[in-house]
Each structure stands twice: as structure tokens, then as C-alpha cells.
XYZ file of C-alpha atoms in Angstrom:
378
model
C 1.258 -106.043 27.029
C -0.804 -102.899 26.305
C 1.739 -100.449 27.336
C 4.329 -102.494 24.917
C 2.080 -102.040 22.210
C 1.346 -98.454 22.752
C 5.184 -97.904 22.577
C 5.515 -99.635 19.760
C 2.809 -97.934 17.940
C 4.721 -94.526 18.998
C 8.088 -95.587 17.967
C 6.529 -96.833 14.829
C 5.036 -93.455 14.143
C 8.413 -91.725 14.987
C 10.245 -93.946 12.389
C 7.486 -93.229 9.869
C 8.159 -89.439 10.212
C 11.827 -90.139 9.752
C 11.361 -92.254 6.693
C 8.987 -89.344 4.915
C 11.694 -86.826 5.711
C 14.285 -88.916 4.387
C 12.251 -89.443 1.104
C 11.577 -85.746 0.669
C 15.479 -85.137 1.061
C 16.104 -87.471 -1.483
C 13.678 -85.926 -3.879
C 15.214 -82.295 -3.288
C 18.940 -83.617 -3.367
C 19.144 -86.796 -4.752
C 19.300 -87.560 -8.647
C 22.755 -88.484 -8.734
C 24.408 -85.488 -7.497
C 26.200 -85.109 -4.140
C 24.661 -82.649 -1.399
C 25.978 -81.870 1.986
C 23.375 -80.545 4.234
C 23.542 -79.699 8.067
C 20.904 -81.435 10.271
C 19.880 -80.584 13.868
C 18.921 -83.440 16.239
C 16.536 -83.206 19.102
C 15.691 -85.946 21.852
C 12.197 -87.428 21.936
C 11.224 -86.354 25.401
C 8.173 -87.048 27.551
C 6.458 -84.419 29.242
C 3.381 -82.022 29.113
C 1.805 -79.928 25.966
C -0.515 -77.050 26.840
C -2.253 -74.429 24.544
C -2.372 -70.830 25.803
C -4.038 -67.505 24.967
C -1.899 -64.535 25.928
C -3.202 -61.095 26.366
C -2.877 -58.037 28.891
C -5.138 -56.839 31.690
C -5.374 -54.911 34.720
C -5.363 -55.830 38.321
C -8.467 -54.398 40.225
C -10.110 -54.593 43.637
C -13.537 -56.983 43.889
C -15.453 -54.023 44.777
C -14.739 -50.214 44.817
C -17.094 -47.795 46.417
C -17.236 -44.180 45.915
C -18.057 -42.453 49.209
C -19.708 -38.820 48.532
C -21.791 -36.464 50.277
C -25.645 -35.824 49.962
C -25.153 -32.261 51.420
C -23.179 -28.985 51.008
C -20.849 -27.599 53.680
C -17.445 -27.258 54.764
C -15.449 -30.154 55.770
C -14.890 -29.925 59.669
C -12.723 -33.258 60.154
C -10.988 -36.092 58.508
C -10.140 -39.190 60.218
C -8.630 -41.512 57.520
C -6.062 -40.971 54.933
C -4.462 -43.002 51.961
C -4.017 -46.553 52.675
C -6.328 -46.394 55.952
C -8.085 -49.761 56.986
C -11.670 -48.963 57.691
C -14.523 -51.061 58.793
C -18.161 -50.824 57.785
C -19.773 -47.881 59.822
C -16.857 -46.033 60.923
C -16.839 -42.312 60.822
C -14.494 -41.111 58.384
C -15.317 -37.562 57.902
C -17.356 -34.867 59.520
C -18.945 -31.891 57.745
C -19.908 -28.675 59.584
C -23.288 -29.198 61.012
C -24.053 -26.087 62.853
C -26.496 -24.844 60.387
C -28.451 -28.269 59.903
C -28.430 -28.299 63.828
C -30.220 -25.006 63.815
C -32.593 -26.366 61.364
C -33.517 -29.238 63.554
C -34.136 -26.923 66.418
C -36.524 -24.747 64.550
C -38.154 -27.700 63.369
C -38.517 -29.169 66.681
C -40.092 -25.824 67.688
C -42.689 -25.937 64.999
C -43.612 -29.236 66.078
C -44.051 -28.022 69.972
C -45.990 -25.163 68.724
C -48.380 -27.357 66.675
C -48.593 -29.766 69.648
C -49.673 -26.957 71.849
C -52.502 -26.230 69.420
C -53.713 -29.570 69.241
C -54.106 -29.636 73.225
C -56.072 -26.564 72.748
C -58.232 -28.042 70.339
C -58.561 -31.228 72.144
C -59.842 -28.807 75.222
C -62.308 -27.189 72.845
C -63.472 -30.547 71.828
C -64.178 -31.537 75.133
C -66.120 -28.184 75.860
C -68.087 -28.605 72.692
C -69.122 -32.026 73.843
C -70.490 -30.677 77.074
C -72.186 -28.104 75.426
C -74.084 -30.506 73.285
C -74.745 -32.626 76.313
C -76.340 -29.677 78.043
C -78.408 -28.592 75.001
C -79.741 -32.145 74.698
C -80.621 -32.240 78.272
C -82.347 -28.675 77.879
C -84.338 -30.254 74.762
C -85.346 -33.099 76.971
C -86.479 -30.857 79.796
C -88.257 -28.661 77.385
C -90.068 -31.779 75.831
C -90.941 -32.941 79.285
C -92.756 -29.512 79.985
C -94.305 -29.536 76.721
C -95.945 -32.912 77.186
C -97.242 -31.568 80.820
C -98.618 -28.528 79.229
C -100.485 -30.606 76.483
C -101.718 -32.856 79.465
C -103.014 -29.901 81.381
C -104.439 -28.348 78.328
C -106.634 -31.493 77.542
C -107.876 -31.837 81.155
C -108.867 -28.367 81.225
C -110.447 -28.490 77.923
C -112.605 -31.287 79.056
C -113.438 -29.837 82.364
C -114.255 -26.564 80.557
C -116.691 -28.641 78.363
C -118.447 -29.902 81.352
C -118.842 -26.423 82.786
C -116.445 -27.201 85.589
C -113.720 -24.641 84.975
C -113.682 -21.343 84.034
C -112.493 -20.067 80.494
C -109.812 -18.115 82.099
C -107.907 -21.460 83.358
C -108.550 -23.060 79.782
C -106.582 -19.846 78.441
C -103.923 -20.240 81.075
C -103.095 -24.178 80.035
C -103.355 -23.199 76.343
C -100.704 -20.296 76.970
C -98.610 -22.761 78.935
C -98.619 -25.205 76.233
C -97.639 -22.718 73.494
C -94.981 -21.625 75.764
C -93.675 -24.793 75.987
C -93.825 -25.601 72.375
C -91.649 -22.520 72.006
C -89.191 -23.703 74.698
C -88.760 -27.124 72.776
C -88.187 -25.199 69.390
C -85.364 -23.140 71.141
C -83.688 -26.135 72.830
C -83.711 -28.080 69.420
C -81.935 -25.126 68.145
C -79.382 -25.066 70.790
C -78.592 -28.641 70.274
C -77.989 -28.087 66.533
C -75.731 -25.048 67.337
C -73.665 -27.136 69.878
C -73.590 -29.998 67.362
C -72.345 -27.497 64.656
C -69.745 -26.084 66.762
C -68.534 -29.772 67.754
C -68.174 -30.646 64.287
C -66.192 -27.198 63.334
C -63.779 -28.123 66.028
C -63.425 -31.632 64.980
C -62.348 -30.369 61.549
C -60.018 -27.922 62.938
C -58.568 -30.755 64.886
C -57.930 -32.646 61.681
C -56.338 -29.568 59.922
C -53.896 -29.335 62.809
C -53.341 -33.073 62.726
C -52.125 -32.643 59.129
C -50.030 -29.485 60.323
C -48.517 -31.791 62.866
C -47.668 -34.415 60.370
C -46.058 -31.979 58.064
C -44.081 -30.372 60.944
C -42.775 -33.985 61.875
C -41.741 -34.698 58.394
C -40.010 -31.542 58.241
C -38.238 -32.480 61.281
C -37.185 -35.797 60.114
C -35.763 -34.371 57.078
C -33.725 -31.911 58.830
C -32.418 -34.700 61.092
C -31.825 -36.862 58.019
C -29.480 -33.911 56.798
C -27.812 -33.496 60.100
C -27.046 -37.159 60.028
C -25.285 -36.794 56.710
C -23.160 -34.334 58.191
C -21.255 -37.590 59.469
C -19.709 -39.446 56.626
C -19.392 -42.985 57.275
C -17.682 -45.974 55.564
C -20.254 -48.306 53.691
C -18.053 -51.265 53.752
C -14.843 -52.623 55.025
C -11.805 -52.220 53.127
C -8.764 -49.895 52.360
C -8.827 -46.111 51.340
C -7.289 -45.881 48.110
C -8.110 -42.278 47.274
C -8.808 -39.110 49.240
C -10.206 -36.080 47.422
C -11.014 -33.474 49.992
C -8.844 -31.713 52.856
C -10.220 -29.820 56.081
C -11.655 -26.427 55.407
C -12.713 -27.592 51.743
C -16.182 -26.672 50.491
C -18.231 -29.601 49.616
C -21.028 -28.846 47.104
C -23.587 -31.389 46.380
C -26.085 -30.147 43.701
C -27.108 -32.725 40.972
C -24.752 -35.492 41.618
C -23.096 -36.215 44.878
C -19.149 -35.370 45.013
C -16.714 -38.156 45.695
C -14.698 -37.725 48.879
C -13.081 -40.860 49.207
C -12.765 -44.279 47.216
C -12.547 -47.225 49.318
C -11.547 -50.693 48.132
C -12.830 -53.959 49.379
C -10.390 -56.553 50.898
C -7.345 -56.317 48.946
C -6.301 -59.855 49.771
C -8.761 -60.776 47.301
C -8.728 -59.159 43.667
C -9.519 -59.534 40.166
C -7.841 -59.522 37.102
C -9.716 -58.127 33.996
C -8.240 -59.002 30.527
C -8.807 -58.092 27.217
C -9.131 -60.994 24.822
C -9.448 -60.881 21.035
C -12.850 -62.057 19.408
C -10.557 -64.922 17.648
C -9.557 -66.269 21.163
C -12.515 -65.774 23.196
C -13.886 -68.997 22.016
C -11.438 -70.957 23.747
C -11.876 -69.450 27.074
C -13.749 -71.282 29.921
C -14.850 -71.000 33.507
C -12.358 -72.194 36.098
C -9.095 -72.225 33.253
C -5.946 -71.478 34.901
C -4.350 -68.310 34.445
C -0.676 -67.084 34.938
C 0.471 -63.420 34.926
C 3.195 -61.086 35.695
C 3.284 -57.486 36.594
C 6.100 -55.059 35.676
C 6.869 -54.358 39.578
C 7.917 -58.165 40.158
C 8.837 -59.272 36.389
C 10.251 -62.458 37.910
C 7.319 -63.789 39.840
C 4.364 -65.586 38.227
C 0.801 -64.901 40.211
C -1.980 -67.540 39.879
C -5.507 -67.002 38.901
C -8.616 -68.606 37.840
C -11.214 -67.576 35.249
C -14.286 -66.744 37.153
C -16.437 -64.888 34.271
C -16.428 -64.450 30.539
C -18.398 -61.340 29.848
C -20.606 -60.703 26.650
C -20.317 -57.114 26.220
C -18.048 -56.498 23.143
C -15.647 -53.602 23.057
C -14.547 -52.139 19.617
C -11.534 -49.966 19.546
C -10.420 -49.054 15.922
C -12.473 -52.217 14.422
C -10.645 -54.367 17.011
C -12.998 -56.395 18.997
C -12.445 -57.733 22.374
C -14.152 -59.324 25.349
C -13.469 -58.844 29.019
C -12.480 -62.067 31.115
C -12.620 -61.907 34.691
C -10.306 -63.995 36.654
C -10.073 -64.190 40.538
C -6.653 -63.723 42.409
C -5.759 -64.388 45.813
C -3.438 -61.587 47.088
C -2.189 -62.822 50.413
C 1.001 -61.163 50.359
C -0.614 -57.939 49.299
C 1.965 -57.545 46.464
C -0.594 -56.563 43.934
C -1.795 -53.282 43.936
C -4.830 -51.631 42.069
C -4.469 -50.733 38.438
C -1.375 -52.795 38.027
C -0.850 -53.711 34.273
C -0.516 -57.469 33.743
C 1.039 -59.893 30.945
C -1.834 -62.564 31.125
C -1.399 -66.229 29.806
C -4.426 -68.356 29.951
C -4.209 -72.138 29.858
C -6.983 -73.552 27.317
C -5.937 -76.916 27.042
C -3.279 -79.130 28.611
C -2.137 -83.039 27.795
C 0.146 -84.644 30.756
C 2.933 -87.287 30.328
C 3.149 -87.660 26.511
C 6.134 -87.939 24.125
C 6.987 -84.763 22.600
C 9.126 -83.602 19.459
C 9.855 -80.030 18.502
C 7.550 -78.646 15.616
C 10.517 -78.546 13.336
C 10.678 -82.197 13.219
C 7.810 -82.407 11.311
C 8.624 -79.687 8.761
C 11.101 -79.438 5.836
C 12.115 -76.310 4.166
C 14.746 -76.675 1.486
C 17.591 -73.924 1.232
C 17.213 -71.115 -1.229
C 20.215 -72.744 -3.290
C 18.407 -76.237 -3.456
C 15.317 -74.738 -4.658
C 17.133 -72.662 -7.627
C 18.849 -75.970 -8.736
C 15.710 -77.768 -8.893
C 14.104 -75.069 -10.908
C 16.856 -75.302 -13.147
C 16.586 -78.601 -13.791
C 13.187 -78.451 -14.522
C 13.599 -76.002 -17.198
C 16.207 -78.620 -18.803
């Protein structure tokens, strides 16, 4: 029942349009005068109606990496060419490494020399530690002798007061006491000297340790530069450009020179479309895209809107925005840089009655307009 009502409404709308068209025709061609007009007819059909935005764009890889060199030198070997398929970590070229290898050996020799100096300092430290221990032992012995001399002198002094020893013996114990005191002072000086020597050697060891760190850092730097002589692919993909030949000198100064350009996985690409500011408001993510390229004018390729970028581009006061659409290129027909004629579907209605736009428009011919104008003047 509802379907019948809908059909009645549709046919009623169509008849209303035809009636309005007839009234308009009567106004322009009626008023008692016969007028012959030619009409075109079209069938009312059921189908799909869609709204689209057309523009142009460029087919590009998802990711393109420029492979350069961080060092200068002559290109010794090249292992890839245009359209070569490479894997991540694959060696694609070698720069002459003889100079950098020599720098590595020189840095290693300096490290070994510093290591030998470190070993000598460690031996000196052990010897200085032994000297400190010996000086401290001598100090302990001199201190013991001093204590004994003090006891002997005190005993002789008491006995001399009792007139039991002679003054000569008392003088002898006093002399031994003074001598022991001097020996203690000498031993203390030797301990201080030995400790000062030990500290000096420790400071020297720290200086050599700093030199060792510097030499090892220099060795690491030369090894890194030697490693840079081997150019490897940072990604898996296809070589789309090669800018060097064997024997060519590469000069890495302020910027790294580009040796190769590698495109990542050409089976998945992206379409970069410039859309005018008047149409950009209709573009949304996941909208369907159709496009053709000059290489295959009869083939329609499919894509899906992935991103609408907010960065404007102003060329001669014409503002456009970049729309990115993802493309599946399993057949490898699309190549980087191809120009595409793009149609973006912004709206679509399926399974509706449709008539040509001219069915709801009326434009009288020029002679009828002139006739009406002449009648109005009368």
C-alpha cells in the first residue's frame, strides 16, 4: 500500500511538472495565434544519481626515501640500477674506504699506546703503595724505639736520683731518646713523601684514563665513518632514480648528496589531488574516487579518500587544498609521477526515478521573445 502511494505521489509530481510546462507554453505561444514548436521527449527512468567533484592530481608512492652519503670519496661499486627491487639493509653501493680504514688503524694504535701507558701507571701505583706501606712500617718501628728510649731514660733518671747509676749512663739514655725522636720525625717525613707520590701517580692515572676515553671515542668515530662507506637501503622498495656512477666523487659538505631514490612498495600508492576552495567543503574521508591516466585512457582506476590536508596552496590567487587518496596498484600499471584526471564522488542516491534536467526548464526561442515584446508595446 505504501509503495502504491509513493508511486502515485511520483506520478502526480511528474504530471504537475508537465502541467506547469504546458501553462508556460500557452503564455508564450497562445493568445489566439497558432505556433508550431518542436519538442524532445525522454523516458522517465529508474537509476542512480550522484554528485561529483572533478580535478587533476598526481600518482605518487606512499613513501620515497632519498639515500645519500655522509662521507666524501669515490664511488667504488654500485650493486643496483633503475627499477631494481631492494630489501631493507641490502648493500646498494660502496665508497672507497682505504683512507677511512687507515684512520681506523691509526686510532687503534693510539688506543694501544694509551693502554700501555695505563699499565705502566698501574705498576707505578702498586710500587707507590708498597713505598707507603714500607714508610709506615718504618714509622711504627721508630715509634717503638722512641717509646723504649723514653722508658729507659725515665728509669735511669730515677736511679740517678737514688745515686744508683752514674751521670754518664743517664746521658746515654738521654742521647738515645733524642736520637729516637729524630728517627720518628724522619719516618713521618718518609710516610708523607710516599703518600704524596702515591697521590701524584693516581692523578696521572686519571689523566691517562681521560686520554683513553678520548682515543676510544676517536676510534669509534673513525669506525663509524668506515661503516658509512657501505651504502645500505633503509627501506624495502624499488629504485626509481640513480644519481651516481662508479668512479664518481661524492662530496658530503653541508648537505648529504642524494645517490639513490627508493620508492616503498609500488603495489600501494597514493593519489595527490588539488581541489579548489569552492569544492573542498564537499570532500570527506572514505569517499570513492575514480581517475584515469593518459597511459590508459580507457581504464578507470579506483581510490578512496584518506586525508584532506588543511595547508592551502595559492597560485595566482587560486587557492587549492591537497586531497590524498589511497590506491591499490596490484597490476603495477601506475607509475610515480603520472597525471590523473580525477572524479571524487561526494553524494549518491540509488534506485530513484530520474528525468533529464531539461525537462524542468523552459527556454523560449528568440523569435517568440521578440513577438511577445512587440505585442506588449502595442
